[in-house]
Tab-separated table of C-alpha atoms and ligand atoms in Angstrom:
chain	number	residue	atom	x	y	z
A	275	MET	CA	153.305	-15.262	40.771
A	276	SER	CA	155.271	-17.415	43.127
A	277	LYS	CA	154.593	-21.493	42.804
A	278	VAL	CA	153.555	-23.099	45.942
A	279	LEU	CA	154.177	-26.978	45.920
A	280	ILE	CA	152.883	-29.331	48.340
A	281	PHE	CA	154.363	-32.198	49.361
A	282	ASP	CA	152.479	-35.136	49.158
A	283	HIS	CA	154.444	-37.633	49.320
A	284	PRO	CA	153.063	-40.203	51.794
A	285	LEU	CA	156.105	-40.063	54.823
A	286	ILE	CA	156.066	-36.389	54.608
A	287	GLN	CA	152.399	-36.563	55.340
A	288	HIS	CA	152.435	-38.884	57.806
A	289	LYS	CA	154.602	-37.411	59.946
A	290	VAL	CA	153.243	-34.409	59.756
A	291	GLY	CA	149.859	-36.354	61.115
A	292	VAL	CA	152.084	-37.276	64.012
A	293	ILE	CA	153.485	-34.001	64.867
A	294	ARG	CA	150.153	-32.647	64.924
A	295	ARG	CA	149.196	-34.432	68.123
A	296	LYS	CA	148.910	-33.041	70.962
A	297	GLU	CA	149.839	-35.927	72.670
A	298	VAL	CA	153.539	-35.645	71.310
A	299	GLY	CA	156.042	-35.012	73.393
A	300	THR	CA	158.943	-32.796	72.732
A	301	LYS	CA	161.555	-35.207	71.726
A	302	ASP	CA	159.379	-36.600	69.225
A	303	PHE	CA	158.111	-33.554	68.065
A	304	ARG	CA	161.875	-32.052	67.626
A	305	THR	CA	162.834	-35.166	65.691
A	306	ILE	CA	160.214	-35.928	63.347
A	307	VAL	CA	160.344	-32.222	62.373
A	308	SER	CA	163.887	-32.411	61.379
A	309	GLU	CA	162.665	-35.332	59.674
A	310	ILE	CA	160.144	-33.984	57.442
A	311	ALA	CA	162.629	-30.996	57.243
A	312	GLY	CA	165.338	-33.503	55.608
A	313	LEU	CA	162.225	-35.077	53.407
A	314	MET	CA	161.173	-31.944	52.072
A	315	CYS	CA	164.503	-30.935	51.461
A	316	TYR	CA	165.060	-33.587	49.298
A	317	GLU	CA	162.010	-32.572	47.191
A	318	ALA	CA	162.928	-29.257	47.125
A	319	THR	CA	166.153	-29.692	45.314
A	320	ARG	CA	164.764	-31.911	42.823
A	321	ASP	CA	165.585	-28.768	39.999
A	322	LEU	CA	168.880	-28.239	41.085
A	323	ARG	CA	171.564	-27.838	38.145
A	324	LEU	CA	173.726	-31.086	37.402
A	325	ARG	CA	176.660	-30.760	34.813
A	326	ASP	CA	178.807	-33.954	33.450
A	327	VAL	CA	182.538	-34.510	35.021
A	328	GLU	CA	185.089	-37.389	33.781
A	329	ILE	CA	186.181	-39.092	36.778
A	330	GLU	CA	188.426	-42.133	37.375
A	331	THR	CA	186.636	-45.383	39.317
A	332	PRO	CA	189.011	-47.666	40.446
A	333	ILE	CA	188.083	-49.891	37.330
A	334	ALA	CA	187.745	-47.032	34.231
A	335	LYS	CA	186.960	-43.619	33.640
A	336	THR	CA	183.588	-42.191	33.388
A	337	VAL	CA	181.357	-39.343	33.265
A	338	VAL	CA	179.172	-38.603	36.645
A	339	LYS	CA	176.768	-35.974	37.100
A	340	GLU	CA	177.675	-33.230	39.708
A	341	LEU	CA	175.854	-30.398	41.478
A	342	SER	CA	176.615	-27.401	39.516
A	343	GLY	CA	174.904	-23.627	39.575
A	344	ARG	CA	175.252	-21.489	43.068
A	345	LYS	CA	176.399	-22.904	45.975
A	346	LEU	CA	173.520	-23.210	49.128
A	347	ALA	CA	172.453	-21.170	52.320
A	348	VAL	CA	170.044	-22.248	54.756
A	349	VAL	CA	168.332	-19.845	56.505
A	350	PRO	CA	166.436	-20.741	59.685
A	351	ILE	CA	164.253	-18.359	61.464
A	352	LEU	CA	164.342	-18.403	65.062
A	353	ARG	CA	163.522	-19.786	67.430
A	354	ALA	CA	161.147	-22.845	65.572
A	355	GLY	CA	162.812	-23.094	62.020
A	356	LEU	CA	166.244	-24.103	63.903
A	357	GLY	CA	164.380	-27.568	64.467
A	358	MET	CA	164.520	-27.632	60.659
A	359	VAL	CA	168.431	-27.347	60.156
A	360	ASP	CA	169.542	-30.903	60.715
A	361	GLY	CA	167.520	-32.171	58.715
A	362	VAL	CA	168.062	-30.290	55.539
A	363	LEU	CA	172.010	-30.281	56.581
A	364	ALA	CA	171.739	-34.379	56.093
A	365	MET	CA	170.924	-33.804	52.295
A	366	ILE	CA	172.984	-30.879	51.583
A	367	PRO	CA	175.826	-30.614	54.283
A	368	ALA	CA	178.179	-28.198	51.865
A	369	ALA	CA	175.422	-25.468	52.400
A	370	LYS	CA	176.494	-22.446	54.768
A	371	ILE	CA	173.981	-21.444	57.727
A	372	GLY	CA	172.342	-18.211	58.631
A	373	HIS	CA	170.097	-16.979	61.341
A	374	ILE	CA	167.218	-14.790	61.204
A	375	GLY	CA	165.669	-13.762	64.572
A	376	LEU	CA	162.385	-12.628	64.870
A	377	TYR	CA	159.208	-13.151	67.075
A	378	ARG	CA	155.767	-12.843	66.595
A	379	ASP	CA	154.153	-9.721	68.744
A	380	PRO	CA	151.277	-11.149	71.244
A	381	GLU	CA	149.473	-8.188	69.732
A	382	THR	CA	149.933	-6.623	66.940
A	383	LEU	CA	151.496	-10.128	65.437
A	384	GLU	CA	153.838	-7.806	63.701
A	385	PRO	CA	157.190	-9.331	63.749
A	386	VAL	CA	159.724	-7.869	65.899
A	387	GLU	CA	163.566	-8.733	64.869
A	388	TYR	CA	166.135	-9.195	67.088
A	389	TYR	CA	169.228	-10.730	64.937
A	390	CYS	CA	170.602	-11.422	61.516
A	391	LYS	CA	173.665	-12.868	61.035
A	392	LEU	CA	174.678	-14.568	57.436
A	393	PRO	CA	177.014	-15.938	55.394
A	394	GLU	CA	179.213	-13.209	54.236
A	395	ASP	CA	178.966	-14.415	50.412
A	396	CYS	CA	175.245	-15.049	50.932
A	397	ASP	CA	174.182	-13.075	47.901
A	398	GLN	CA	175.612	-15.315	45.503
A	399	ARG	CA	173.983	-18.270	47.069
A	400	GLU	CA	170.732	-19.535	46.300
A	401	VAL	CA	168.779	-19.480	50.154
A	402	PHE	CA	166.501	-21.877	51.434
A	403	VAL	CA	164.443	-20.226	54.394
A	404	LEU	CA	163.022	-22.618	56.997
A	405	ASP	CA	159.767	-21.909	59.452
A	406	PRO	CA	157.667	-24.753	60.195
A	407	MET	CA	155.039	-22.016	60.442
A	408	LEU	CA	153.144	-19.713	57.535
A	409	ALA	CA	150.725	-18.076	59.565
A	410	THR	CA	150.007	-14.753	59.026
A	411	GLY	CA	153.310	-14.660	56.649
A	412	GLY	CA	154.751	-11.752	58.776
A	413	SER	CA	157.817	-13.506	59.832
A	414	SER	CA	158.829	-15.390	56.379
A	415	SER	CA	158.186	-12.207	54.646
A	416	ALA	CA	160.213	-9.838	56.912
A	417	ALA	CA	162.721	-12.730	57.154
A	418	ILE	CA	163.048	-12.467	53.165
A	419	THR	CA	163.159	-8.847	52.937
A	420	MET	CA	165.822	-9.301	55.197
A	421	LEU	CA	167.465	-11.127	52.968
A	422	LYS	CA	166.792	-9.054	49.661
A	423	GLU	CA	168.247	-6.109	51.901
A	424	HIS	CA	171.355	-8.432	51.753
A	425	GLY	CA	171.625	-8.304	48.268
A	426	CYS	CA	170.369	-12.141	48.129
A	427	ARG	CA	168.332	-12.948	44.967
A	428	GLN	CA	167.589	-16.368	44.031
A	429	ILE	CA	165.364	-17.241	48.056
A	430	ARG	CA	162.863	-20.234	48.277
A	431	LEU	CA	160.691	-20.556	51.596
A	432	MET	CA	159.967	-23.777	53.272
A	433	ASN	CA	157.546	-24.002	55.885
A	434	ILE	CA	155.842	-27.330	57.224
A	435	ILE	CA	152.354	-26.292	57.692
A	436	ALA	CA	151.187	-22.864	56.034
A	437	ALA	CA	147.513	-20.832	56.120
A	438	PRO	CA	146.246	-19.114	52.599
A	439	GLU	CA	146.447	-16.508	54.542
A	440	GLY	CA	150.356	-16.518	54.811
A	441	VAL	CA	150.298	-17.944	51.440
A	442	ALA	CA	148.539	-14.976	50.115
A	443	ARG	CA	150.704	-12.418	51.933
A	444	MET	CA	154.149	-14.259	50.372
A	445	GLN	CA	152.728	-14.138	46.996
A	446	LYS	CA	151.573	-10.372	47.642
A	447	ASP	CA	154.602	-9.021	49.088
A	448	HIS	CA	157.763	-11.904	47.420
A	449	PRO	CA	155.957	-13.079	44.491
A	450	ASP	CA	159.853	-14.186	42.913
A	451	VAL	CA	159.997	-16.268	45.977
A	452	ASP	CA	158.699	-20.408	45.647
A	453	ILE	CA	157.013	-21.629	48.695
A	454	TYR	CA	157.417	-25.040	49.637
A	455	ILE	CA	155.159	-26.845	52.316
A	456	ALA	CA	153.439	-30.106	53.307
A	457	ALA	CA	150.449	-29.091	54.401
A	458	LEU	CA	147.708	-26.212	53.240
A	459	ASP	CA	145.475	-25.772	56.553
A	460	ASP	CA	142.146	-23.995	56.767
A	461	HIS	CA	142.364	-20.704	58.322
A	462	LEU	CA	143.924	-18.485	61.176
A	463	ASN	CA	142.230	-18.461	64.562
A	464	GLU	CA	141.858	-14.916	66.689
A	465	HIS	CA	144.920	-15.591	67.927
A	466	GLY	CA	146.877	-16.154	64.908
A	467	TYR	CA	146.943	-19.523	65.227
A	468	ILE	CA	146.800	-21.488	61.979
A	469	VAL	CA	143.978	-23.993	62.202
A	470	PRO	CA	144.179	-26.822	63.186
A	471	GLY	CA	147.466	-26.387	62.517
A	472	LEU	CA	150.509	-27.737	65.938
A	473	GLY	CA	150.219	-25.220	68.149
A	474	ASP	CA	153.483	-23.310	68.681
A	475	ALA	CA	156.309	-25.066	67.408
A	476	GLY	CA	158.871	-23.087	69.167
A	477	ASP	CA	157.161	-24.154	72.430
A	478	ARG	CA	157.198	-27.754	71.444
A	479	ILE	CA	160.429	-27.948	69.748
A	480	PHE	CA	161.992	-26.908	72.433
A	481	GLY	CA	159.629	-27.620	75.423
A	482	THR	CA	159.281	-23.966	76.484
A	483	LYS	CA	155.575	-24.850	77.680
B	739	LIG	C1	156.636	-18.682	65.310
B	739	LIG	C2	156.802	-19.419	64.076
B	739	LIG	C3	156.893	-18.454	62.737
B	739	LIG	C4	156.030	-17.337	62.970
B	739	LIG	C5	154.780	-17.635	62.043
B	739	LIG	O1	156.916	-17.937	65.481
B	739	LIG	O2	157.635	-20.174	64.094
B	739	LIG	O3	158.300	-17.748	62.941
B	739	LIG	O4	155.308	-17.475	64.099
B	739	LIG	O5	154.057	-16.596	62.126
B	739	LIG	P1	153.123	-15.518	61.099
B	739	LIG	O6	153.596	-15.852	59.724
B	739	LIG	O7	151.860	-14.896	61.497
B	739	LIG	O8	154.764	-14.632	61.573
B	739	LIG	P2	156.961	-16.601	67.177
B	739	LIG	O9	157.212	-15.471	66.887
B	739	LIG	O10	155.977	-17.535	67.849
B	739	LIG	O11	158.731	-17.395	67.636
B	739	LIG	P3	159.674	-18.487	67.900
B	739	LIG	O12	160.037	-19.141	67.108
B	739	LIG	O13	160.331	-17.864	68.933
B	739	LIG	O14	158.462	-18.932	69.513
B	740	LIG	N1	153.339	-19.933	65.320
B	740	LIG	C1	153.346	-21.140	65.432
B	740	LIG	O1	154.047	-21.340	66.051
B	740	LIG	N2	152.176	-21.709	65.397
B	740	LIG	C2	150.745	-21.038	64.305
B	740	LIG	O2	149.738	-21.905	64.286
B	740	LIG	C3	151.155	-19.704	64.539
B	740	LIG	C4	152.176	-19.426	64.777
């Protein structure tokens, strides 16, 4: 069974409280989503492996730590996942970036695929999937299935707000994928929106409504 880690760091919790407010406009919403993503990335990479390497400072030889293990890739789910990319890259600038385009059919709530472009060596990398919202879980689950079809085996999912329904769906479909979230909300409404949530993340990031 996958782990679900809820990041309770005060800075993350404060910022999530800000973006939930309906009066927060596009510019601030976009900035704060990016900041939250950076802070979440900092927490979510806590277990990356390190090795000792010998180096020379201007003064003396010494042993320092350097990241070892798999290289990283980040894969935002379009559109709203794009809002998390800059914040994550601020923490792990060497990561390669893939893109998966999915939109949720408003009637069926099923994800519809329209784009997929991944780093050639993504099967050799540890992949962080980014999407601010885990509602029914259909989009995140479909994106992870696509990554597995491309050979990816080490995958983590990073969402800002999740509904219990989405967590359950992910744990059923992808029990091998750990989920990092900032908030676990109450339920989905009849339109598949997270309650209390923050509304439509894509529209709020890009100002389309
Ligand atoms: C939103 C959100 C997720 C999806 C979550 O995207 O960014 O990708 O809905 O819902 P689910 O867990 O029920 O699949 P949307 O389909 O609105 O597309 P957009 O990002 O292009 O606006
Ligand atoms: N997608 C969003 O952007 N918000 C929700 O609450 C659910 C799905």
